[in-house]
Coordinates of N, CA and C in Angstrom, one line a residue:
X226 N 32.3 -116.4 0.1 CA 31.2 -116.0 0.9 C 30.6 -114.7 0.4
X227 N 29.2 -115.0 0.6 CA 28.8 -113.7 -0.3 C 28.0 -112.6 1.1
X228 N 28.0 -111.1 0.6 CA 28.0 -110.5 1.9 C 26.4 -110.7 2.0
X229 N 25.7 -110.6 3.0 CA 24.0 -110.2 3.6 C 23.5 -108.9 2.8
X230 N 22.6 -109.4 2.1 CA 21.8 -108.4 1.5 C 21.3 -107.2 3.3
X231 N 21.2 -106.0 3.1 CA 20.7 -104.8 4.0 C 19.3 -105.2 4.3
X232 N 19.0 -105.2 5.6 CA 17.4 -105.8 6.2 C 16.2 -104.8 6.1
X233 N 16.7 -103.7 5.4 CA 15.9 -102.4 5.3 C 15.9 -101.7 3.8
X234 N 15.4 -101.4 2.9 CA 15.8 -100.3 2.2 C 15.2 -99.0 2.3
X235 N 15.5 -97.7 2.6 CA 15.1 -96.6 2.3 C 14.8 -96.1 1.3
X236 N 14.0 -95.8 0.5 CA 14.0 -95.0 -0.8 C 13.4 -93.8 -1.3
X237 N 14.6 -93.0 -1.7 CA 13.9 -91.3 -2.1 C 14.2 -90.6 -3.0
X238 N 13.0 -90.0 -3.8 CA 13.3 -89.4 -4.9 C 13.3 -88.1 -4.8
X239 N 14.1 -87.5 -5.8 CA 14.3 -86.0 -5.7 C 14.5 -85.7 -7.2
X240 N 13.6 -84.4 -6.9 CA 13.7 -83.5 -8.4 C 14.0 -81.9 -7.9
X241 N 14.8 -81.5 -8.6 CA 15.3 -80.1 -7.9 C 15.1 -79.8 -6.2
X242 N 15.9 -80.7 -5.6 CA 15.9 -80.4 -4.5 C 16.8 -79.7 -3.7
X243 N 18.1 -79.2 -4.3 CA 19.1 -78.6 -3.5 C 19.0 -77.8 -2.0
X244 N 17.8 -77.4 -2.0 CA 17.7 -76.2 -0.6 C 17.5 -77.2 0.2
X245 N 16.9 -78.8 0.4 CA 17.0 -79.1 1.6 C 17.1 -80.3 1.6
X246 N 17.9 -80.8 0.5 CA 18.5 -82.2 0.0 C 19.7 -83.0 1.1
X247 N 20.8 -82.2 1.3 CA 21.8 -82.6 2.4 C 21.4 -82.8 3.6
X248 N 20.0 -81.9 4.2 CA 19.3 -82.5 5.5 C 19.1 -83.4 5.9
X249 N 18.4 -83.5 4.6 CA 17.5 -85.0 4.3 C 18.3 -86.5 4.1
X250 N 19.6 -86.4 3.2 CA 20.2 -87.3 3.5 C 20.7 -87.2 4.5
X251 N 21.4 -86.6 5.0 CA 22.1 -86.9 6.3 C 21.4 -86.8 7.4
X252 N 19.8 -86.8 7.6 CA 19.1 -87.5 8.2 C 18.8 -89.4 8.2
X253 N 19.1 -89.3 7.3 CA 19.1 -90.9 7.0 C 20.5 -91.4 7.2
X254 N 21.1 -90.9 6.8 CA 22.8 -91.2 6.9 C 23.0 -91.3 8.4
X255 N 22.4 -90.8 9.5 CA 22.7 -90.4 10.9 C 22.2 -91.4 11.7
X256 N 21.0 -91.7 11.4 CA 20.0 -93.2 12.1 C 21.1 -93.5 13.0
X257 N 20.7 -94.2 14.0 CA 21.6 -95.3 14.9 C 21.3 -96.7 14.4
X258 N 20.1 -96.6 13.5 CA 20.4 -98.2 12.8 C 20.9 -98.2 11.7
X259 N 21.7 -99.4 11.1 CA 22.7 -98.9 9.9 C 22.8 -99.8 9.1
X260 N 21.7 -101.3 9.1 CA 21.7 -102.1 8.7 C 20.5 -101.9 7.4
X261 N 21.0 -101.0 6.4 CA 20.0 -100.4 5.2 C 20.4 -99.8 4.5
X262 N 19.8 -100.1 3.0 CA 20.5 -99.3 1.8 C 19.6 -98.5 1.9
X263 N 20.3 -97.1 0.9 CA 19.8 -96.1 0.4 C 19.5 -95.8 -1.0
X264 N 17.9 -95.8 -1.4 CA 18.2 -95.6 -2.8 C 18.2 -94.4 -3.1
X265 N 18.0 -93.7 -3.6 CA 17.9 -92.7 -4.6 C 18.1 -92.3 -5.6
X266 N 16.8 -92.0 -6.4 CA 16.3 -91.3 -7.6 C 16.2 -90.3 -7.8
X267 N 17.0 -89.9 -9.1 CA 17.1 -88.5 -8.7 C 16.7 -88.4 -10.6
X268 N 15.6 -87.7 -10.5 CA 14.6 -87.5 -11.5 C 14.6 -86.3 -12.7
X269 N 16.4 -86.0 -12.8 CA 16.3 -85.0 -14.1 C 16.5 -83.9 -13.7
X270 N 16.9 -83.1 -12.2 CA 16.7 -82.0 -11.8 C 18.0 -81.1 -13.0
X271 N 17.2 -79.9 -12.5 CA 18.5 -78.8 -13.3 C 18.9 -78.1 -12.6
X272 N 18.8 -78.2 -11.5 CA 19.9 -77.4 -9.8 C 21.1 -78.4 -9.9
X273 N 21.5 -78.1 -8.9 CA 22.6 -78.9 -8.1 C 22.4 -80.0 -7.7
X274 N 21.3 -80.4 -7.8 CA 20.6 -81.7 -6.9 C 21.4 -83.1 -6.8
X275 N 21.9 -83.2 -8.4 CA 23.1 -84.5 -8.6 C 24.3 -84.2 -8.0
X276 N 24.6 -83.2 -8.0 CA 26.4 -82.5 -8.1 C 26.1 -83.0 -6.5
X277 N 25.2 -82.6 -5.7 CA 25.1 -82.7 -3.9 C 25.5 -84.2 -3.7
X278 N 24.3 -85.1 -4.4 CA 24.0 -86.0 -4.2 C 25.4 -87.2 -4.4
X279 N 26.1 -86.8 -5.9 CA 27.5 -87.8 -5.6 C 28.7 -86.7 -4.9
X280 N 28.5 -86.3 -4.3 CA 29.3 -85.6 -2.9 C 29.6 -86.5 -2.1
X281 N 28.7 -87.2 -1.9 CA 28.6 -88.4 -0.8 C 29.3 -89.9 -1.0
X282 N 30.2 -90.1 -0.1 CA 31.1 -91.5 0.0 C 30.3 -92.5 0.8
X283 N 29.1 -93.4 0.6 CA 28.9 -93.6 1.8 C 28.6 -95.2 0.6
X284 N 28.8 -96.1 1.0 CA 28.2 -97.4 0.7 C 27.0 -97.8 0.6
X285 N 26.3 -97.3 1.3 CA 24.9 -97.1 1.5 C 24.1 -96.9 0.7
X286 N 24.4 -95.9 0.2 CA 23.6 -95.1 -0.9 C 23.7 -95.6 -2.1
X287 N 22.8 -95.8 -3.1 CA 22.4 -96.0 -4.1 C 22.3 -95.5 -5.3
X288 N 22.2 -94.8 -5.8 CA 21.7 -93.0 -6.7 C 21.5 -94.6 -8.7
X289 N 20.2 -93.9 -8.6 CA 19.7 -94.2 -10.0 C 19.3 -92.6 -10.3
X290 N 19.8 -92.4 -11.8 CA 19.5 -90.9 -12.2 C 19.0 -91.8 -13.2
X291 N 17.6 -90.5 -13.3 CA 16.7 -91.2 -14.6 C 17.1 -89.9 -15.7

């Protein structure tokens, strides 16, 4: 049996976003609805912005680095 594709996708890109990147996911991460992937593109930054971003254990989340 194969699992249910998510009824929702979110998707957000980010380029040097470290100062207010963790907000932002974990504003989405928080929702009380939970039936939704997360994409995220993360577009080349040269901060921290990747290092933040695979910080995160969550299923949810997606991360395409271009």
């Amino acid at each position: 049996m194969t699992a249910q594709a998510p009824r929702v996708s979110v998707v957000m890109s980010v380029y040097n976003g470290e100062e207010h990147l963790r907000e932002a996911v974990d504003s989405v991460l928080s929702q009380t609805f939970t039936d939704f992937e997360f994409l995220i593109v993360e577009d080349g930054s040269t901060d921290r912005t990747l290092e933040i971003l695979r910080s995160y254990d969550d299923a949810r989340i997606r991360l395409i680095v271009q």
